Coordinates of C-alpha atoms in Angstrom, one line a residue:
Chain L
M1 CA 21.6 13.3 -10.7
D2 CA 21.3 9.8 -11.8
L3 CA 19.8 7.9 -8.9
T4 CA 20.0 4.4 -10.4
E5 CA 21.3 1.5 -8.2
K6 CA 22.8 -1.4 -10.1
M7 CA 22.7 -5.0 -9.0
L8 CA 26.1 -6.5 -8.2
E9 CA 25.1 -9.8 -6.6
R10 CA 21.9 -11.6 -5.8
Q11 CA 21.2 -14.1 -3.0
E12 CA 17.9 -16.1 -3.5
I13 CA 16.2 -16.4 -0.1
F14 CA 12.7 -17.8 -0.7
D15 CA 10.7 -19.1 -3.5
G16 CA 7.0 -19.3 -2.2
H17 CA 3.7 -19.9 -3.8
I18 CA 2.9 -16.1 -3.7
I19 CA 6.1 -14.3 -3.0
K20 CA 9.8 -14.6 -3.7
V21 CA 12.5 -13.1 -1.5
H22 CA 16.1 -12.0 -2.5
L23 CA 18.8 -10.1 -1.0
D24 CA 20.7 -7.9 -3.6
K25 CA 24.1 -6.2 -3.2
V26 CA 23.8 -3.0 -5.2
S27 CA 26.1 -0.1 -6.3
L28 CA 24.9 3.4 -5.1
P29 CA 25.0 6.7 -7.1
N30 CA 28.2 7.6 -5.0
G31 CA 30.0 4.5 -5.8
E32 CA 29.4 2.9 -2.4
T33 CA 27.5 -0.5 -2.1
A34 CA 24.4 -1.3 0.0
F35 CA 22.1 -4.3 0.4
R36 CA 18.5 -4.4 -0.7
E37 CA 16.0 -6.8 0.8
I38 CA 13.4 -7.3 -2.0
V39 CA 10.1 -9.2 -1.9
D40 CA 8.8 -10.0 -5.3
H41 CA 4.9 -10.2 -5.6
P42 CA 2.8 -11.0 -8.6
G43 CA 0.6 -7.9 -8.2
G44 CA -3.1 -7.8 -8.3
V45 CA -6.3 -5.8 -8.6
G46 CA -8.7 -4.1 -6.3
I47 CA -12.3 -3.3 -7.4
L48 CA -14.6 -0.4 -6.2
A49 CA -18.0 -1.7 -7.4
M50 CA -21.0 0.4 -7.0
D51 CA -24.7 -0.6 -7.4
E52 CA -27.7 1.5 -8.6
H53 CA -28.1 2.9 -5.1
N54 CA -24.4 3.8 -4.7
C55 CA -23.8 0.9 -2.4
V56 CA -20.4 -0.8 -2.6
P57 CA -19.8 -4.6 -2.1
M58 CA -17.1 -4.9 0.6
V59 CA -15.4 -8.0 2.0
T60 CA -14.2 -8.8 5.5
Q61 CA -11.5 -11.4 5.8
Y62 CA -9.1 -12.5 8.4
R63 CA -5.7 -11.1 7.6
Y64 CA -3.3 -13.5 9.3
A65 CA -0.3 -11.0 8.9
F66 CA -2.2 -8.7 11.1
G67 CA -4.1 -11.2 13.3
R68 CA -7.5 -9.7 12.8
N69 CA -10.3 -9.1 10.3
V70 CA -9.8 -6.3 7.7
L71 CA -12.6 -4.6 5.7
E72 CA -11.5 -4.2 2.0
I73 CA -12.8 -3.8 -1.5
P74 CA -12.8 -7.0 -3.5
A75 CA -9.3 -7.8 -4.8
G76 CA -7.1 -10.6 -5.8
K77 CA -3.7 -11.6 -7.2
R78 CA -3.0 -11.7 -10.9
E79 CA -2.1 -15.1 -12.4
E80 CA 1.2 -15.0 -14.3
G81 CA 0.9 -12.9 -17.5
E82 CA -2.8 -12.3 -16.9
D83 CA -4.3 -9.0 -18.1
P84 CA -5.3 -7.2 -14.8
F85 CA -8.8 -6.4 -16.3
V86 CA -9.4 -10.2 -16.5
T87 CA -8.3 -10.6 -12.9
A88 CA -10.7 -7.9 -11.9
M89 CA -13.6 -9.4 -13.6
R90 CA -12.8 -12.8 -12.0
E91 CA -12.2 -11.5 -8.5
L92 CA -15.5 -9.4 -8.6
K93 CA -17.4 -12.6 -9.6
E94 CA -15.6 -14.9 -7.1
E95 CA -15.6 -12.6 -4.0
V96 CA -18.9 -10.9 -4.2
G97 CA -20.8 -12.7 -7.0
A98 CA -21.1 -9.6 -9.3
V99 CA -20.8 -9.0 -12.9
A100 CA -20.4 -5.4 -14.1
E101 CA -21.3 -3.8 -17.4
E102 CA -19.1 -0.7 -17.0
W103 CA -15.4 -0.8 -16.0
I104 CA -13.3 2.3 -15.4
P105 CA -9.6 2.0 -14.8
M106 CA -8.5 4.1 -11.8
G107 CA -4.8 3.7 -12.2
K108 CA -2.1 1.7 -10.5
L109 CA -0.7 1.5 -7.0
L110 CA 2.7 0.7 -5.8
A111 CA 1.8 -0.9 -2.4
S112 CA 5.1 -0.4 -0.6
P113 CA 7.9 0.6 -3.0
G114 CA 10.8 0.2 -0.4
C115 CA 11.1 -3.5 -0.2
Y116 CA 7.9 -4.9 -2.1
N117 CA 7.3 -4.8 -5.7
E118 CA 3.6 -5.4 -5.8
T119 CA 1.5 -3.3 -8.3
L120 CA -2.2 -3.1 -7.8
Y121 CA -4.5 -2.0 -10.6
L122 CA -7.7 -0.3 -9.4
Y123 CA -11.0 -0.4 -11.2
L124 CA -14.4 1.2 -10.7
A125 CA -17.2 -1.1 -11.7
R126 CA -20.7 -0.1 -12.3
G127 CA -23.9 -1.7 -13.9
L128 CA -23.7 -4.6 -11.4
T129 CA -25.7 -7.9 -11.4
F130 CA -25.3 -10.1 -8.4
G131 CA -25.2 -13.9 -8.5
D132 CA -23.5 -16.6 -6.3
V133 CA -20.2 -16.2 -4.8
H134 CA -17.2 -18.7 -5.6
P135 CA -14.3 -17.8 -3.2
D136 CA -11.1 -19.8 -3.4
E137 CA -11.1 -22.9 -1.3
D138 CA -8.8 -21.5 1.4
E139 CA -10.4 -18.1 1.5
F140 CA -13.2 -17.2 3.8
L141 CA -15.0 -13.9 3.3
E142 CA -18.0 -12.0 4.6
M143 CA -19.6 -9.7 2.1
Q144 CA -21.8 -6.7 2.8
R145 CA -22.9 -3.7 0.8
I146 CA -22.0 -0.3 2.3
P147 CA -23.4 3.1 1.1
F148 CA -20.6 5.0 -0.7
G149 CA -20.9 8.1 1.5
E150 CA -20.5 6.0 4.7
L151 CA -17.3 4.4 3.1
V152 CA -15.9 7.9 2.4
H153 CA -16.5 8.8 6.2
R154 CA -15.0 5.5 7.4
C155 CA -11.8 6.2 5.3
M156 CA -11.5 9.7 6.5
D157 CA -12.1 8.8 10.2
G158 CA -9.4 6.1 10.1
E159 CA -11.6 3.1 10.5
I160 CA -10.8 1.8 7.0
E161 CA -7.1 1.2 6.9
D162 CA -6.4 -0.9 3.9
A163 CA -4.3 1.2 1.6
K164 CA -5.8 0.1 -1.8
T165 CA -9.4 0.6 -0.3
V166 CA -8.7 4.1 0.9
A167 CA -7.0 5.1 -2.4
A168 CA -9.9 3.5 -4.4
V169 CA -12.7 5.1 -2.3
L170 CA -11.3 8.5 -2.5
K171 CA -10.3 8.3 -6.1
A172 CA -13.8 7.4 -6.9
K173 CA -15.2 10.2 -4.8
V174 CA -13.1 12.7 -6.8
L175 CA -13.9 11.1 -10.2
L176 CA -17.6 10.9 -9.6
D177 CA -17.8 14.2 -7.7
L178 CA -19.8 12.3 -4.9
Chain O
M1 CA -18.7 -16.8 11.4
D2 CA -15.3 -16.6 13.2
L3 CA -12.8 -16.2 10.4
T4 CA -9.7 -16.5 12.7
E5 CA -6.7 -18.6 11.5
K6 CA -4.5 -20.1 14.1
M7 CA -0.8 -20.8 13.8
L8 CA 0.1 -24.5 14.0
E9 CA 3.8 -24.2 12.9
R10 CA 6.2 -21.7 12.1
Q11 CA 9.2 -21.7 9.8
E12 CA 11.7 -18.8 10.0
I13 CA 12.9 -18.0 6.4
F14 CA 14.8 -14.7 6.7
D15 CA 15.9 -12.2 9.3
G16 CA 17.1 -9.1 7.5
H17 CA 17.8 -5.5 8.5
I18 CA 14.4 -4.3 7.4
I19 CA 12.2 -7.4 6.8
K20 CA 11.7 -10.8 8.4
V21 CA 10.1 -13.6 6.5
H22 CA 8.3 -16.6 7.9
L23 CA 6.1 -19.4 6.5
D24 CA 3.3 -20.4 8.8
K25 CA 1.1 -23.5 8.7
V26 CA -2.4 -22.3 9.9
S27 CA -5.7 -23.8 10.7
L28 CA -8.6 -22.4 8.7
P29 CA -12.2 -21.9 9.9
N30 CA -13.4 -25.0 8.2
G31 CA -10.7 -27.2 10.1
E32 CA -8.5 -27.6 7.0
T33 CA -4.7 -26.2 7.1
A34 CA -3.0 -23.9 4.7
F35 CA 0.3 -22.1 4.6
R36 CA 0.8 -18.3 4.9
E37 CA 3.8 -16.6 3.6
I38 CA 4.4 -13.5 5.8
V39 CA 6.8 -10.6 5.7
D40 CA 7.3 -8.7 8.9
H41 CA 8.0 -5.0 8.3
P42 CA 8.7 -2.4 11.1
G43 CA 6.1 0.0 9.7
G44 CA 6.6 3.7 9.1
V45 CA 5.2 7.0 8.4
G46 CA 4.3 9.3 5.4
I47 CA 4.0 13.1 5.7
L48 CA 2.0 15.4 3.5
A49 CA 3.4 18.8 4.2
M50 CA 2.0 21.9 2.8
D51 CA 3.7 25.3 2.8
E52 CA 2.0 28.7 2.9
H53 CA 1.4 28.6 -0.9
N54 CA -0.3 25.1 -0.6
C55 CA 2.9 23.7 -2.2
V56 CA 4.0 20.3 -1.1
P57 CA 7.6 19.0 -0.6
M58 CA 7.9 15.8 -2.6
V59 CA 10.8 13.4 -3.0
T60 CA 12.0 11.4 -5.9
Q61 CA 14.0 8.3 -5.2
Y62 CA 15.2 5.3 -7.1
R63 CA 13.1 2.4 -6.0
Y64 CA 15.3 -0.7 -6.6
A65 CA 12.2 -3.0 -6.2
F66 CA 10.7 -1.4 -9.4
G67 CA 14.0 -0.5 -11.1
R68 CA 12.9 3.1 -11.5
N69 CA 12.5 6.5 -9.9
V70 CA 9.3 7.0 -7.9
L71 CA 7.8 10.3 -6.7
E72 CA 6.5 10.1 -3.2
I73 CA 5.6 12.2 0.0
P74 CA 8.5 12.2 2.6
A75 CA 8.3 8.8 4.5
G76 CA 10.5 6.5 6.5
K77 CA 10.6 3.5 8.7
R78 CA 9.9 3.4 12.5
E79 CA 12.7 2.7 14.8
E80 CA 11.7 -0.2 17.1
G81 CA 9.2 1.1 19.7
E82 CA 9.3 4.7 18.4
D83 CA 6.2 6.8 18.5
P84 CA 5.2 7.3 14.9
F85 CA 4.9 11.1 15.5
V86 CA 8.6 11.2 16.4
T87 CA 9.5 9.2 13.2
A88 CA 7.4 11.7 11.2
M89 CA 9.2 14.8 12.7
R90 CA 12.5 13.2 12.0
E91 CA 11.7 12.1 8.5
L92 CA 10.4 15.4 7.4
K93 CA 13.5 17.0 8.6
E94 CA 15.9 14.5 7.1
E95 CA 14.4 14.1 3.8
V96 CA 13.1 17.7 2.9
G97 CA 14.7 19.8 5.7
A98 CA 11.5 21.0 7.0
V99 CA 10.0 21.7 10.6
A100 CA 6.3 22.0 11.0
E101 CA 4.2 23.8 13.6
E102 CA 1.0 22.0 13.0
W103 CA 0.7 18.1 12.8
I104 CA -2.7 16.6 12.0
P105 CA -2.8 12.8 12.1
M106 CA -4.6 11.3 9.1
G107 CA -5.0 7.7 10.1
K108 CA -3.1 4.4 9.4
L109 CA -2.6 2.5 6.2
L110 CA -2.1 -1.2 5.9
A111 CA 0.2 -1.3 2.7
S112 CA -0.7 -4.8 1.6
P113 CA -2.5 -6.9 4.1
G114 CA -2.3 -10.3 2.4
C115 CA 1.4 -11.1 3.1
Y116 CA 3.0 -7.9 4.4
N117 CA 2.4 -6.5 7.8
E118 CA 3.6 -2.9 7.2
T119 CA 1.5 -0.2 8.9
L120 CA 2.0 3.3 7.8
Y121 CA 1.0 6.4 9.8
L122 CA 0.0 9.3 7.8
Y123 CA 0.3 12.9 8.8
L124 CA -0.6 16.3 7.4
A125 CA 2.1 18.9 8.4
R126 CA 1.6 22.6 8.1
G127 CA 3.4 25.9 9.3
L128 CA 6.6 24.8 7.7
T129 CA 10.2 26.2 8.0
F130 CA 12.9 24.9 5.7
G131 CA 16.5 24.3 6.5
D132 CA 19.1 21.8 5.5
V133 CA 18.3 18.3 4.5
H134 CA 20.1 15.2 6.1
P135 CA 19.3 12.0 4.3
D136 CA 20.5 8.6 5.5
E137 CA 23.8 7.8 4.0
D138 CA 22.6 5.2 1.6
E139 CA 19.6 7.4 0.6
F140 CA 19.7 9.5 -2.5
L141 CA 16.8 11.9 -3.0
E142 CA 15.7 14.8 -5.1
M143 CA 13.3 17.2 -3.4
Q144 CA 10.9 19.6 -5.2
R145 CA 7.8 21.5 -4.1
I146 CA 4.7 20.8 -6.2
P147 CA 1.4 22.8 -5.9
F148 CA -1.2 20.8 -4.2
G149 CA -3.9 21.0 -6.9
E150 CA -1.3 19.6 -9.4
L151 CA -0.6 16.7 -7.0
V152 CA -4.3 15.9 -6.9
H153 CA -4.4 15.9 -10.8
R154 CA -1.3 13.7 -10.9
C155 CA -2.9 11.3 -8.5
M156 CA -6.2 11.1 -10.5
D157 CA -4.6 10.8 -13.8
G158 CA -2.4 7.8 -12.5
E159 CA 0.9 9.4 -12.8
I160 CA 1.5 9.3 -9.1
E161 CA 1.3 5.5 -8.2
D162 CA 2.8 5.4 -4.7
A163 CA -0.1 4.1 -2.5
K164 CA 0.7 6.1 0.4
T165 CA 1.1 9.2 -1.6
V166 CA -2.3 8.8 -3.4
A167 CA -4.0 8.1 -0.1
A168 CA -2.4 11.1 1.7
V169 CA -3.1 13.6 -1.1
L170 CA -6.7 12.5 -1.4
K171 CA -7.3 12.4 2.3
A172 CA -5.9 16.0 2.6
K173 CA -8.0 17.1 -0.3
V174 CA -11.1 16.0 1.5
L175 CA -10.0 17.1 4.9
L176 CA -9.1 20.5 3.8
D177 CA -11.9 20.8 1.1
L178 CA -9.2 21.9 -1.6

């Protein structure tokens, strides 16, 4: 069966600095119509970096959408047209002050494919050298290095909730057989 | 350091059937102000169900936000105030026609905490009995059962991209030591 939905009309709702929102009327496979509420997001990257002791630089930041601090791997949005690998190198440097010798792509994630078209590229980074951090001017972060085994436990026991972090930690566990 | 951002003003942008969008002016930890573009989402569930042969019912659906079909675990949105376990039982029945004897919570996921406040509850379901499927009237799905080991490979090689599916499959792999 062809499951394709085709756009019939589009209503532009919001054109923000990060997201754009539109409401589309679409035709369904059975010929009926429906509305789709869609958030366009530029996409980004998440980096699971591991030092020579298998410790991982993690960032805590206030996530206003949830009204609390969230513990995550370093991550950031892509600039328009930017190669995600360039984004990943920049964000690792900005957020935790690290440069990596080895970069291993760990695939893409669709954050929430129902309404939100964010694609996240995951990387494993090793061979780290740490220097100064340079967060964006409206970004306030706390960085700590956490042993990888502890991160796996904290993903499994539900303490770590950020989807890209859970996916990246468990992908790295399987990939590295740790 | 207290990382809290406090709301100063809110502009309501969109009040949709699924999402709501608002633009908030906030005070930052350093006393400056910034804007936060926030999408409110009711949250939902994702279910990794496993039959007696370790095969997993998976759904393929057209994701209009990406303009293509996406392979995912059964999932769905919570009704307002609904216990996520009730949502999970309903969605497993609706999307793949299954009832489960055993339900194991596998924690929560924050789909994309920067702008989007969706929380997804993950479950592992076993002891399956299959009957008829009852998808929503504007929902077109194709269901297939895929061996769990194949799913792990397809998450690791990047073919499966849906974040909740990657997280659920790899959590189940670690939990069940498969």
